Amino acid sequence: MSIILKTPEEIEKMRIAGRLGAEVLEMIAQYVIPGVTTEELDSRCHEFMLNQQKTIPAPLNYHGFPKSICTSVNHQVCHGIPSHKKLKKGDIVNIDVTVIKDEYHGDTSEMFAVGETSILAKRLIDCTQKALYLGISMVKPGIKLGDIGHAIQTFVERKRYSIVREYCGHGIGRVFHEEPQVLHYGKAGTGITLEEGMTFTIEPMVNAGKRHVKVLPDEWTVVTKDRSLSAQFEHTLAVTSTGFEIFTVRNNETIEPTYILPEHFQA
Ligand code: MF3
Ligand code: CO
Ligand code: CO
């Protein structure tokens, strides 16, 4: 097993899959309101993917996952199963979408606040998104994965939040989860060296409390042990000759190149 470098033709397919993944999030945003069930969000995404996009929802039946998207609410960290439970004002929810188009995957997730939410929740969401952008901004040939993990961990822990260690980003392409593992913590100068043509996700999970998590009896839903809030954002990207290309960027997402330079992040 090793890292699969993508050809320009494969990169083009991933660009298309990534854009389609982003479009699912753009479509569903308007429906994330008090009173909606996560099952309704799932079925809207499912219909949109199959009928409008002609994409395949990768989570459905993946190792037995029963739905087409993951919805992780409040202290749920990731892999939440859409259910009949209604979202209520003040909840925060991560929606994680992975589409397959022309055999290639686009994997992306975003946090939504359901109506007005607490300042704590907003700060957590903001920190998590910045941690993702910080990691992305470091991507270029020659840098080591440990440098990125270390930067994300340092940024998050300086704000007295914690990084989940049990789940990580991953190589992606024709395979949903392939090498390398992209840890959101670690030691600078360790790990593999990035090369042009690598494609992977970065998807930090940040807890307001301690980092420890457990899996619920449904065997999927990951929650914080201390029941503290958790947030996550995810993008799929490629290493280019000079830096990175984000495949899953959304239209409403303003990622200013200067904004994401590490020196623009105050701890
Ligand atoms: N989309 C998730 C990720 O970012 C994986 C979900 S697997 C599922 O890697 F089976 F839970 F859907
Ligand atoms: Co992923
Ligand atoms: Co995902």
Coordinates of C-alpha atoms and ligand atoms in Angstrom, one line a residue:
M1 CA 0.0 0.0 0.0
S2 CA 1.3 3.4 -0.9
I3 CA 0.2 6.9 -1.8
I4 CA -1.4 7.2 -5.2
L5 CA -0.3 10.3 -7.2
K6 CA -2.9 11.6 -9.5
T7 CA -2.4 12.4 -13.2
P8 CA -3.8 15.7 -14.6
E9 CA -6.8 13.7 -16.0
E10 CA -7.5 12.3 -12.5
I11 CA -7.1 15.8 -11.0
E12 CA -9.8 17.1 -13.4
K13 CA -12.2 14.3 -12.3
M14 CA -11.5 15.2 -8.7
R15 CA -12.1 18.9 -9.4
I16 CA -15.5 17.9 -10.7
A17 CA -16.4 15.6 -7.8
G18 CA -15.2 18.2 -5.3
R19 CA -17.4 21.0 -6.9
L20 CA -20.4 18.6 -6.8
G21 CA -19.7 17.9 -3.1
A22 CA -19.6 21.6 -2.4
E23 CA -22.9 22.1 -4.3
V24 CA -24.7 19.7 -2.0
L25 CA -23.7 21.8 1.0
E26 CA -24.7 25.0 -0.8
M27 CA -28.1 23.4 -1.6
I28 CA -28.8 22.1 1.9
A29 CA -27.8 25.2 3.9
Q30 CA -31.3 26.8 3.5
Y31 CA -33.0 23.8 5.1
V32 CA -30.9 23.7 8.3
I33 CA -33.5 25.5 10.4
P34 CA -35.3 24.8 13.8
G35 CA -37.8 21.9 13.5
V36 CA -36.1 20.1 10.6
T37 CA -35.1 16.5 11.2
T38 CA -31.6 15.3 10.2
E39 CA -33.4 12.6 8.2
E40 CA -35.1 15.2 6.1
L41 CA -31.7 16.8 5.4
D42 CA -30.4 13.4 4.5
S43 CA -33.3 12.6 2.1
R44 CA -33.0 16.1 0.4
C45 CA -29.3 15.5 -0.1
H46 CA -29.9 11.9 -1.3
E47 CA -32.5 13.0 -3.9
F48 CA -30.3 15.9 -5.1
M49 CA -27.3 13.7 -5.5
L50 CA -29.1 10.9 -7.4
N51 CA -31.6 12.9 -9.4
Q52 CA -30.0 16.3 -10.1
Q53 CA -26.3 15.6 -10.0
K54 CA -26.3 12.0 -11.0
T55 CA -23.7 11.4 -8.3
I56 CA -23.5 8.5 -5.8
P57 CA -23.6 9.3 -2.1
A58 CA -20.4 7.5 -0.9
P59 CA -21.5 7.0 2.8
L60 CA -24.6 5.0 1.9
N61 CA -23.8 1.3 2.7
Y62 CA -20.1 2.2 3.3
H63 CA -19.1 -0.4 5.9
G64 CA -22.8 -0.6 6.6
F65 CA -23.5 3.1 7.2
P66 CA -27.3 3.4 6.7
K67 CA -27.6 7.0 5.3
S68 CA -26.3 9.2 2.5
I69 CA -24.8 12.0 4.6
C70 CA -23.4 12.2 8.2
T71 CA -25.1 14.7 10.5
S72 CA -23.3 15.3 13.8
V73 CA -25.2 17.5 16.3
N74 CA -23.7 19.4 19.3
H75 CA -21.5 17.0 21.3
Q76 CA -21.5 14.5 18.4
V77 CA -18.0 14.6 16.9
C78 CA -18.6 12.8 13.5
H79 CA -20.4 9.9 11.8
G80 CA -23.8 11.0 13.2
I81 CA -26.6 9.0 11.6
P82 CA -29.5 11.2 10.3
S83 CA -32.6 10.5 12.4
H84 CA -36.2 11.6 13.2
K85 CA -34.9 13.9 15.9
K86 CA -35.6 17.6 15.2
L87 CA -32.9 20.3 15.2
K88 CA -33.7 23.1 17.7
K89 CA -32.7 26.7 17.9
G90 CA -29.1 27.0 19.2
D91 CA -28.0 23.6 18.0
I92 CA -24.8 23.3 15.9
V93 CA -24.6 20.6 13.3
N94 CA -21.9 19.3 11.0
I95 CA -23.1 18.0 7.6
D96 CA -20.5 15.8 5.9
V97 CA -21.1 15.0 2.3
T98 CA -19.1 12.7 0.0
V99 CA -20.1 12.3 -3.6
I100 CA -18.8 9.9 -6.2
K101 CA -18.7 11.2 -9.8
D102 CA -17.0 9.3 -12.7
E103 CA -15.5 7.0 -10.0
Y104 CA -13.8 9.8 -8.1
H105 CA -14.7 11.1 -4.6
G106 CA -15.3 14.6 -3.3
D107 CA -15.5 14.8 0.5
T108 CA -16.4 17.9 2.4
S109 CA -18.2 19.1 5.6
E110 CA -19.4 22.3 7.1
M111 CA -20.8 23.5 10.4
F112 CA -24.2 25.1 10.6
A113 CA -25.7 27.0 13.5
V114 CA -29.5 26.3 13.8
G115 CA -30.9 29.8 14.4
E116 CA -29.1 32.0 17.0
T117 CA -26.5 30.0 18.9
S118 CA -24.2 30.7 21.9
I119 CA -21.0 32.7 21.7
L120 CA -19.1 29.7 22.8
A121 CA -20.5 27.6 19.9
K122 CA -19.7 30.4 17.4
R123 CA -16.1 30.7 18.7
L124 CA -15.6 27.0 18.5
I125 CA -16.9 26.9 14.9
D126 CA -14.7 29.9 14.0
C127 CA -11.6 28.3 15.5
T128 CA -12.3 25.0 13.7
Q129 CA -12.7 26.6 10.3
K130 CA -9.5 28.6 10.8
A131 CA -7.6 25.5 11.9
L132 CA -8.6 23.9 8.6
Y133 CA -7.6 27.0 6.6
L134 CA -4.3 27.1 8.5
G135 CA -3.6 23.5 7.6
I136 CA -4.5 24.0 4.0
S137 CA -2.4 27.1 3.6
M138 CA 0.7 25.1 4.5
V139 CA 0.2 22.6 1.8
K140 CA 3.0 22.6 -0.9
P141 CA 5.6 20.2 -2.2
G142 CA 8.4 19.6 0.3
I143 CA 6.4 20.2 3.5
K144 CA 5.8 17.3 5.9
L145 CA 2.4 16.1 7.1
G146 CA 3.6 16.4 10.7
D147 CA 4.2 20.1 10.1
I148 CA 0.6 20.5 9.3
G149 CA -0.7 18.4 12.2
H150 CA 1.5 20.3 14.6
A151 CA 0.3 23.7 13.4
I152 CA -3.3 22.7 13.6
Q153 CA -2.9 21.2 17.1
T154 CA -0.9 24.2 18.4
F155 CA -3.5 26.7 17.0
V156 CA -6.4 24.9 18.5
E157 CA -4.8 24.2 21.9
R158 CA -3.7 27.8 22.4
K159 CA -7.4 28.6 22.4
R160 CA -7.9 26.0 25.1
Y161 CA -9.8 23.7 22.8
S162 CA -8.7 20.1 22.0
I163 CA -8.1 18.1 18.9
V164 CA -9.7 14.7 18.4
R165 CA -7.0 12.1 17.7
E166 CA -8.9 8.9 16.9
Y167 CA -10.1 10.2 13.5
C168 CA -8.1 12.0 10.8
G169 CA -8.0 13.2 7.2
H170 CA -7.1 10.8 4.5
G171 CA -5.9 10.3 0.9
I172 CA -8.8 10.2 -1.5
G173 CA -9.4 9.5 -5.2
R174 CA -10.9 6.5 -6.7
V175 CA -10.9 5.1 -3.1
F176 CA -12.8 7.0 -0.4
H177 CA -10.2 6.5 2.3
E178 CA -6.7 5.8 1.0
E179 CA -3.2 6.6 2.2
P180 CA -1.9 8.8 3.7
Q181 CA -3.5 9.4 7.1
V182 CA -3.6 13.1 7.7
L183 CA -3.3 13.6 11.5
H184 CA -4.5 16.9 13.0
Y185 CA -1.9 16.8 15.7
G186 CA 1.8 15.7 15.9
K187 CA 5.4 16.8 15.7
A188 CA 6.8 19.2 13.2
G189 CA 9.3 17.6 10.8
T190 CA 7.8 14.1 11.0
G191 CA 5.7 12.1 8.5
I192 CA 5.7 11.9 4.8
T193 CA 6.8 14.7 2.5
L194 CA 4.1 16.2 0.2
E195 CA 4.5 15.8 -3.5
E196 CA 2.7 17.3 -6.5
G197 CA -0.3 15.1 -7.4
M198 CA -1.2 13.9 -3.9
T199 CA -4.9 14.4 -3.1
F200 CA -6.2 14.2 0.5
T201 CA -8.6 15.7 2.9
I202 CA -8.0 17.8 6.0
E203 CA -10.9 17.6 8.5
P204 CA -10.0 18.7 12.0
M205 CA -12.5 17.8 14.8
V206 CA -12.2 20.3 17.6
N207 CA -13.8 19.8 21.1
A208 CA -14.7 22.7 23.4
G209 CA -13.7 20.4 26.3
K210 CA -11.4 17.4 26.5
R211 CA -10.3 15.5 23.5
H212 CA -11.6 12.1 24.5
V213 CA -14.4 10.5 22.5
K214 CA -16.5 7.3 22.5
V215 CA -18.6 5.5 19.9
L216 CA -22.3 5.1 20.7
P217 CA -24.0 1.7 20.7
D218 CA -25.3 2.4 17.2
E219 CA -21.6 1.7 16.3
W220 CA -21.3 4.9 14.3
T221 CA -22.0 8.1 16.2
V222 CA -18.8 9.5 17.8
V223 CA -19.4 11.7 20.8
T224 CA -17.3 13.7 23.3
K225 CA -16.9 11.7 26.5
D226 CA -17.4 14.9 28.6
R227 CA -20.4 15.9 26.4
S228 CA -18.7 19.1 25.4
L229 CA -19.5 20.7 22.0
S230 CA -17.5 19.5 19.0
A231 CA -17.0 21.1 15.5
Q232 CA -15.5 20.0 12.2
F233 CA -14.8 21.3 8.7
E234 CA -13.5 19.3 5.8
H235 CA -12.1 20.0 2.4
T236 CA -10.6 17.8 -0.3
L237 CA -7.5 19.2 -2.0
A238 CA -4.5 18.5 -4.2
V239 CA -0.9 19.3 -3.8
T240 CA 0.1 21.5 -6.9
S241 CA 3.6 22.4 -8.1
T242 CA 3.4 25.7 -6.1
G243 CA 0.9 24.9 -3.3
F244 CA -2.6 23.6 -3.2
E245 CA -5.9 23.5 -5.0
I246 CA -9.1 23.1 -2.9
F247 CA -11.6 21.0 -4.8
T248 CA -14.6 21.5 -2.5
V249 CA -14.6 25.2 -1.9
R250 CA -18.1 26.7 -1.7
N251 CA -19.4 29.9 -3.4
N252 CA -20.1 31.6 -0.1
E253 CA -16.7 30.7 1.3
T254 CA -14.2 33.6 1.3
I255 CA -10.7 32.1 1.5
E256 CA -8.5 35.1 1.0
P257 CA -4.9 33.8 0.2
T258 CA -3.5 36.3 2.7
Y259 CA -6.1 35.4 5.3
I260 CA -4.9 31.8 5.4
L261 CA -1.2 32.5 5.7
P262 CA -0.1 31.2 9.1
E263 CA 1.2 34.6 10.2
H264 CA -2.3 36.0 9.9
F265 CA -3.5 33.6 12.6
Q266 CA -3.3 35.1 16.1
A267 CA -3.5 32.5 18.8
Ligands
MF3_1 N1 -17.1 11.6 5.2 C1 -16.4 11.0 6.3 C2 -15.0 11.4 6.2 O1 -14.7 12.5 6.2 C3 -16.5 9.5 6.3 C4 -17.9 9.0 6.6 S1 -17.9 7.3 6.5 C5 -19.5 7.0 6.9 O2 -14.0 10.6 6.0 F1 -19.7 5.7 6.7 F2 -19.7 7.3 8.2 F3 -20.3 7.7 6.1
CO2 CO -13.0 12.6 4.9
CO3 CO -16.2 13.7 5.1

